[in-house]
mmCIF file of C-alpha atoms in Angstrom:
data_model
loop_
_atom_site.group_PDB
_atom_site.id
_atom_site.type_symbol
_atom_site.label_atom_id
_atom_site.label_comp_id
_atom_site.label_asym_id
_atom_site.label_seq_id
_atom_site.Cartn_x
_atom_site.Cartn_y
_atom_site.Cartn_z
ATOM 1 C CA LYS A 743 -0.156 -0.064 0.318
ATOM 2 C CA ASN A 744 1.077 3.235 -0.754
ATOM 3 C CA GLN A 745 1.745 5.623 1.827
ATOM 4 C CA VAL A 746 3.706 8.283 3.304
ATOM 5 C CA GLU A 747 4.506 8.669 7.323
ATOM 6 C CA GLN A 748 6.189 11.781 8.720
ATOM 7 C CA SER A 749 8.042 12.290 12.106
ATOM 8 C CA PRO A 750 7.457 13.537 14.286
ATOM 9 C CA GLN A 751 4.108 14.864 14.833
ATOM 10 C CA SER A 752 4.632 17.599 16.153
ATOM 11 C CA LEU A 753 8.147 19.445 17.170
ATOM 12 C CA ILE A 754 8.202 22.278 19.658
ATOM 13 C CA ILE A 755 12.309 24.794 19.493
ATOM 14 C CA LEU A 756 13.700 27.967 20.727
ATOM 15 C CA GLU A 757 13.993 30.670 17.382
ATOM 16 C CA GLY A 758 17.396 30.016 15.984
ATOM 17 C CA LYS A 759 17.487 26.339 16.747
ATOM 18 C CA ASN A 760 17.715 24.107 13.625
ATOM 19 C CA CYS A 761 15.676 20.817 13.287
ATOM 20 C CA THR A 762 15.274 18.069 11.022
ATOM 21 C CA LEU A 763 11.984 17.028 9.828
ATOM 22 C CA GLN A 764 11.520 13.110 8.392
ATOM 23 C CA CYS A 765 9.681 11.341 5.797
ATOM 24 C CA ASN A 766 9.750 7.749 5.178
ATOM 25 C CA TYR A 767 7.301 6.280 2.259
ATOM 26 C CA THR A 768 7.091 3.285 0.478
ATOM 27 C CA VAL A 769 4.787 4.913 -2.778
ATOM 28 C CA SER A 770 6.231 2.412 -5.425
ATOM 29 C CA PRO A 771 7.069 3.097 -8.486
ATOM 30 C CA PHE A 772 8.982 6.716 -7.382
ATOM 31 C CA SER A 773 8.285 10.029 -9.995
ATOM 32 C CA ASN A 774 9.401 12.630 -7.112
ATOM 33 C CA LEU A 775 8.881 13.993 -3.893
ATOM 34 C CA ARG A 776 8.145 18.188 -2.873
ATOM 35 C CA TRP A 777 7.758 19.263 1.267
ATOM 36 C CA TYR A 778 5.253 21.404 1.423
ATOM 37 C CA LYS A 779 5.014 24.627 3.781
ATOM 38 C CA GLN A 780 1.139 25.365 5.907
ATOM 39 C CA ASP A 781 0.488 27.831 7.895
ATOM 40 C CA THR A 782 -2.553 28.204 9.788
ATOM 41 C CA GLY A 783 -5.917 28.402 8.130
ATOM 42 C CA ARG A 784 -3.458 28.731 4.415
ATOM 43 C CA GLY A 785 -3.027 26.302 2.058
ATOM 44 C CA PRO A 786 -0.310 24.369 1.336
ATOM 45 C CA VAL A 787 2.559 25.755 -0.291
ATOM 46 C CA SER A 788 5.753 24.024 -1.790
ATOM 47 C CA LEU A 789 8.840 24.226 -0.896
ATOM 48 C CA THR A 790 11.388 22.290 -2.676
ATOM 49 C CA ILE A 791 11.227 19.473 -5.262
ATOM 50 C CA MET A 792 13.075 16.417 -5.644
ATOM 51 C CA THR A 793 13.411 12.913 -8.183
ATOM 52 C CA PHE A 794 14.728 9.447 -7.675
ATOM 53 C CA SER A 795 18.164 11.346 -8.985
ATOM 54 C CA GLU A 796 18.473 13.838 -7.154
ATOM 55 C CA ASN A 797 19.834 14.030 -3.576
ATOM 56 C CA THR A 798 19.617 17.232 -1.797
ATOM 57 C CA LYS A 799 17.316 20.260 -2.815
ATOM 58 C CA SER A 800 18.104 23.677 -0.831
ATOM 59 C CA ASN A 801 15.195 26.933 -0.646
ATOM 60 C CA GLY A 802 16.567 29.364 1.845
ATOM 61 C CA ARG A 803 17.294 28.456 4.922
ATOM 62 C CA TYR A 804 15.263 24.525 3.647
ATOM 63 C CA THR A 805 17.262 21.606 2.662
ATOM 64 C CA ALA A 806 15.347 18.711 1.661
ATOM 65 C CA THR A 807 17.449 14.861 1.379
ATOM 66 C CA LEU A 808 16.528 12.603 -0.973
ATOM 67 C CA ASP A 809 17.749 8.552 -0.114
ATOM 68 C CA ALA A 810 15.908 6.686 -2.955
ATOM 69 C CA ASP A 811 17.544 3.346 -1.850
ATOM 70 C CA THR A 812 15.877 3.628 1.956
ATOM 71 C CA LYS A 813 12.655 5.759 0.117
ATOM 72 C CA GLN A 814 13.445 8.381 3.084
ATOM 73 C CA SER A 815 13.832 12.086 2.951
ATOM 74 C CA SER A 816 14.270 15.331 5.603
ATOM 75 C CA LEU A 817 13.515 19.058 5.445
ATOM 76 C CA HIS A 818 16.532 20.867 7.455
ATOM 77 C CA ILE A 819 15.820 24.531 8.862
ATOM 78 C CA THR A 820 18.467 26.380 9.789
ATOM 79 C CA ALA A 821 18.541 29.228 12.419
ATOM 80 C CA SER A 822 14.630 28.274 12.377
ATOM 81 C CA GLN A 823 12.510 32.177 12.242
ATOM 82 C CA LEU A 824 9.142 32.724 14.350
ATOM 83 C CA SER A 825 7.798 32.237 10.863
ATOM 84 C CA ASP A 826 8.808 28.501 10.231
ATOM 85 C CA SER A 827 5.644 28.565 12.887
ATOM 86 C CA ALA A 828 3.763 26.181 10.359
ATOM 87 C CA SER A 829 3.212 22.170 9.221
ATOM 88 C CA TYR A 830 5.199 20.742 6.137
ATOM 89 C CA ILE A 831 3.460 17.874 4.643
ATOM 90 C CA CYS A 832 5.709 15.290 2.867
ATOM 91 C CA VAL A 833 3.822 14.483 -0.459
ATOM 92 C CA VAL A 834 4.851 11.272 -2.437
ATOM 93 C CA THR A 835 4.386 10.903 -6.539
ATOM 94 C CA GLY A 836 3.943 8.258 -8.590
ATOM 95 C CA PRO A 837 4.229 8.357 -12.306
ATOM 96 C CA GLY A 838 1.551 8.675 -14.434
ATOM 97 C CA THR A 839 -1.556 10.280 -13.204
ATOM 98 C CA TYR A 840 -0.198 12.531 -10.897
ATOM 99 C CA LYS A 841 -1.519 10.144 -7.865
ATOM 100 C CA TYR A 842 -0.412 13.083 -4.820
ATOM 101 C CA ILE A 843 0.551 10.486 -1.742
ATOM 102 C CA PHE A 844 -0.146 12.784 0.970
ATOM 103 C CA GLY A 845 1.389 12.670 4.978
ATOM 104 C CA THR A 846 -0.009 13.993 7.912
ATOM 105 C CA GLY A 847 2.216 16.512 8.359
ATOM 106 C CA THR A 848 4.888 17.955 11.074
ATOM 107 C CA ARG A 849 3.347 20.961 13.127
ATOM 108 C CA LEU A 850 6.302 22.893 14.305
ATOM 109 C CA LYS A 851 6.235 25.686 16.396
ATOM 110 C CA VAL A 852 9.384 28.380 17.104
ATOM 111 C CA LEU A 853 9.432 30.015 20.078
ATOM 112 C CA ALA A 854 10.799 32.962 20.191
ATOM 113 C CA GLU B 1263 -0.383 35.776 -11.826
ATOM 114 C CA ALA B 1264 -4.115 34.958 -9.690
ATOM 115 C CA GLY B 1265 -3.629 32.213 -7.653
ATOM 116 C CA VAL B 1266 -6.351 29.660 -7.105
ATOM 117 C CA ALA B 1267 -9.150 31.481 -6.160
ATOM 118 C CA GLN B 1268 -11.549 29.857 -3.451
ATOM 119 C CA SER B 1269 -15.631 30.601 -2.326
ATOM 120 C CA PRO B 1270 -16.499 30.684 0.795
ATOM 121 C CA ARG B 1271 -13.763 30.917 2.855
ATOM 122 C CA TYR B 1272 -15.817 30.464 6.245
ATOM 123 C CA LYS B 1273 -19.442 28.083 6.741
ATOM 124 C CA ILE B 1274 -21.297 26.890 9.625
ATOM 125 C CA ILE B 1275 -23.850 24.873 9.443
ATOM 126 C CA GLU B 1276 -25.675 22.762 10.401
ATOM 127 C CA LYS B 1277 -26.501 18.533 10.325
ATOM 128 C CA ARG B 1278 -28.114 17.615 8.033
ATOM 129 C CA GLN B 1279 -27.737 21.115 5.504
ATOM 130 C CA SER B 1280 -26.239 21.476 2.376
ATOM 131 C CA VAL B 1281 -23.280 23.467 1.558
ATOM 132 C CA ALA B 1282 -21.637 24.698 -1.905
ATOM 133 C CA PHE B 1283 -17.601 25.219 -2.189
ATOM 134 C CA TRP B 1284 -16.885 26.667 -5.029
ATOM 135 C CA CYS B 1285 -13.183 27.574 -6.913
ATOM 136 C CA ASN B 1286 -11.115 29.021 -9.588
ATOM 137 C CA PRO B 1287 -7.162 27.011 -10.525
ATOM 138 C CA ILE B 1288 -5.165 29.410 -12.504
ATOM 139 C CA SER B 1289 -5.900 30.025 -15.974
ATOM 140 C CA GLY B 1290 -4.894 27.672 -18.398
ATOM 141 C CA HIS B 1291 -4.677 24.069 -15.703
ATOM 142 C CA ALA B 1292 -6.164 21.535 -16.616
ATOM 143 C CA THR B 1293 -6.383 19.251 -13.402
ATOM 144 C CA LEU B 1294 -8.177 20.519 -10.257
ATOM 145 C CA TYR B 1295 -8.984 18.653 -7.404
ATOM 146 C CA TRP B 1296 -10.279 18.495 -4.671
ATOM 147 C CA TYR B 1297 -9.015 18.185 -1.103
ATOM 148 C CA GLN B 1298 -10.518 17.603 2.565
ATOM 149 C CA GLN B 1299 -7.726 18.160 5.398
ATOM 150 C CA ILE B 1300 -9.273 16.949 9.002
ATOM 151 C CA LEU B 1301 -7.502 18.791 11.766
ATOM 152 C CA GLY B 1302 -4.185 17.410 12.605
ATOM 153 C CA GLN B 1303 -4.040 15.804 9.551
ATOM 154 C CA GLY B 1304 -2.520 15.498 6.006
ATOM 155 C CA PRO B 1305 -5.432 16.064 3.136
ATOM 156 C CA LYS B 1306 -7.090 13.639 1.595
ATOM 157 C CA LEU B 1307 -8.373 13.559 -2.478
ATOM 158 C CA LEU B 1308 -12.306 14.141 -2.683
ATOM 159 C CA ILE B 1309 -11.175 13.529 -6.675
ATOM 160 C CA GLN B 1310 -9.679 14.578 -9.378
ATOM 161 C CA PHE B 1311 -11.009 16.671 -13.284
ATOM 162 C CA GLN B 1312 -8.665 16.730 -16.420
ATOM 163 C CA ASN B 1313 -10.983 19.925 -17.901
ATOM 164 C CA ASN B 1314 -14.165 18.559 -17.041
ATOM 165 C CA GLY B 1315 -13.993 15.478 -16.631
ATOM 166 C CA VAL B 1316 -13.577 13.170 -13.922
ATOM 167 C CA VAL B 1317 -9.776 11.192 -13.546
ATOM 168 C CA ASP B 1318 -10.922 10.396 -9.664
ATOM 169 C CA ASP B 1319 -13.199 9.970 -7.920
ATOM 170 C CA SER B 1320 -12.825 6.901 -5.760
ATOM 171 C CA GLN B 1321 -13.154 8.061 -2.401
ATOM 172 C CA LEU B 1322 -15.807 10.543 -3.080
ATOM 173 C CA PRO B 1323 -18.782 9.825 -0.353
ATOM 174 C CA LYS B 1324 -21.260 10.106 -3.809
ATOM 175 C CA ASP B 1325 -24.003 10.026 -1.605
ATOM 176 C CA ARG B 1326 -23.867 13.180 0.518
ATOM 177 C CA PHE B 1327 -20.871 14.780 -1.515
ATOM 178 C CA SER B 1328 -20.766 15.989 -5.561
ATOM 179 C CA ALA B 1329 -18.615 18.109 -7.590
ATOM 180 C CA GLU B 1330 -18.792 19.496 -10.768
ATOM 181 C CA ARG B 1331 -16.509 21.164 -13.671
ATOM 182 C CA LEU B 1332 -18.910 21.856 -16.422
ATOM 183 C CA LYS B 1333 -16.624 23.958 -18.602
ATOM 184 C CA GLY B 1334 -13.443 22.625 -17.706
ATOM 185 C CA VAL B 1335 -12.524 26.051 -15.236
ATOM 186 C CA ASP B 1336 -14.977 26.967 -12.246
ATOM 187 C CA SER B 1337 -15.749 23.674 -10.006
ATOM 188 C CA THR B 1338 -17.866 23.348 -7.392
ATOM 189 C CA LEU B 1339 -17.914 21.053 -4.563
ATOM 190 C CA LYS B 1340 -21.305 20.489 -2.891
ATOM 191 C CA ILE B 1341 -22.168 18.710 0.277
ATOM 192 C CA GLN B 1342 -26.194 17.708 0.877
ATOM 193 C CA PRO B 1343 -26.594 16.769 3.677
ATOM 194 C CA ALA B 1344 -23.853 17.083 5.534
ATOM 195 C CA LYS B 1345 -22.647 14.860 8.571
ATOM 196 C CA LEU B 1346 -20.407 16.464 11.841
ATOM 197 C CA GLU B 1347 -17.712 14.169 10.241
ATOM 198 C CA ASP B 1348 -17.341 17.095 7.131
ATOM 199 C CA SER B 1349 -16.089 19.889 9.554
ATOM 200 C CA ALA B 1350 -12.805 19.923 8.009
ATOM 201 C CA VAL B 1351 -10.774 22.439 5.257
ATOM 202 C CA TYR B 1352 -11.891 21.521 1.729
ATOM 203 C CA LEU B 1353 -9.006 22.176 -0.370
ATOM 204 C CA CYS B 1354 -8.958 23.224 -3.843
ATOM 205 C CA ALA B 1355 -5.486 22.903 -6.070
ATOM 206 C CA SER B 1356 -4.855 23.059 -9.807
ATOM 207 C CA ARG B 1357 -1.909 21.885 -12.234
ATOM 208 C CA SER B 1358 -0.520 22.292 -15.524
ATOM 209 C CA ASN B 1359 0.334 19.981 -17.489
ATOM 210 C CA ARG B 1360 2.821 21.668 -19.337
ATOM 211 C CA LYS B 1361 5.865 21.772 -17.860
ATOM 212 C CA THR B 1362 7.327 25.225 -16.839
ATOM 213 C CA LYS B 1363 10.552 26.480 -15.578
ATOM 214 C CA ARG B 1364 8.591 27.992 -12.819
ATOM 215 C CA GLU B 1365 5.805 25.127 -12.052
ATOM 216 C CA GLY B 1366 8.036 22.101 -12.827
ATOM 217 C CA SER B 1367 7.266 19.068 -13.741
ATOM 218 C CA GLY B 1368 3.615 18.106 -11.715
ATOM 219 C CA GLU B 1369 3.743 20.992 -9.194
ATOM 220 C CA LEU B 1370 0.461 21.341 -7.385
ATOM 221 C CA PHE B 1371 -0.785 24.778 -6.519
ATOM 222 C CA PHE B 1372 -3.674 24.985 -3.885
ATOM 223 C CA GLY B 1373 -5.787 27.820 -2.781
ATOM 224 C CA GLU B 1374 -6.106 29.227 0.657
ATOM 225 C CA GLY B 1375 -9.158 26.337 1.380
ATOM 226 C CA SER B 1376 -12.920 27.175 3.100
ATOM 227 C CA ARG B 1377 -13.484 25.995 6.392
ATOM 228 C CA LEU B 1378 -16.640 23.933 6.353
ATOM 229 C CA THR B 1379 -18.035 23.601 10.325
ATOM 230 C CA VAL B 1380 -20.906 21.492 11.230
ATOM 231 C CA LEU B 1381 -23.086 21.547 14.290
#
């Protein structure tokens, strides 16, 4: 069964600290993996996208990594800011009809 | 460039009443999705349209939910009658079939969502 699991479910860190969010998937065949940021009360916004041949992708203070062999991805946030408080959702796509498999998300809270 | 527009943003109804949500995708996007997102969970696909045809509605509770995209542009999602467990955010997303530098391959663009509370 195609599944995307994320950990931790929630995370609280202090402003300025780094953190890493995890995503494990069983989607096969695999086309690409995205990380989305969803602010409270808003729709998800894409942060990064990686295909199976890419190991890492950066977007400012956000760096995503992908290990297609172990089917794991991580999102590393450097020097966290209060505005990073949001849910982060991992989305995996198989080829063909663009079926998007969503994880349940990690809720990040950054405290001053 | 205008994003995906949804309305209303918020709706409160009593159970057994009906409600309709509207979505206007990004201009030129052929594929449109409706997702249901319950608090604390990831979005769950309800229905996928390609132009005005249904690609996937396998998870749409057809006894109470219906959706249409008559002219291949705007779409409406209706719930009738609503149940308490329908309380959720209903997200509309669209995707272009073209590969562009900005959109990459299969980039999904979401609207702000319509938050439904059923009392």
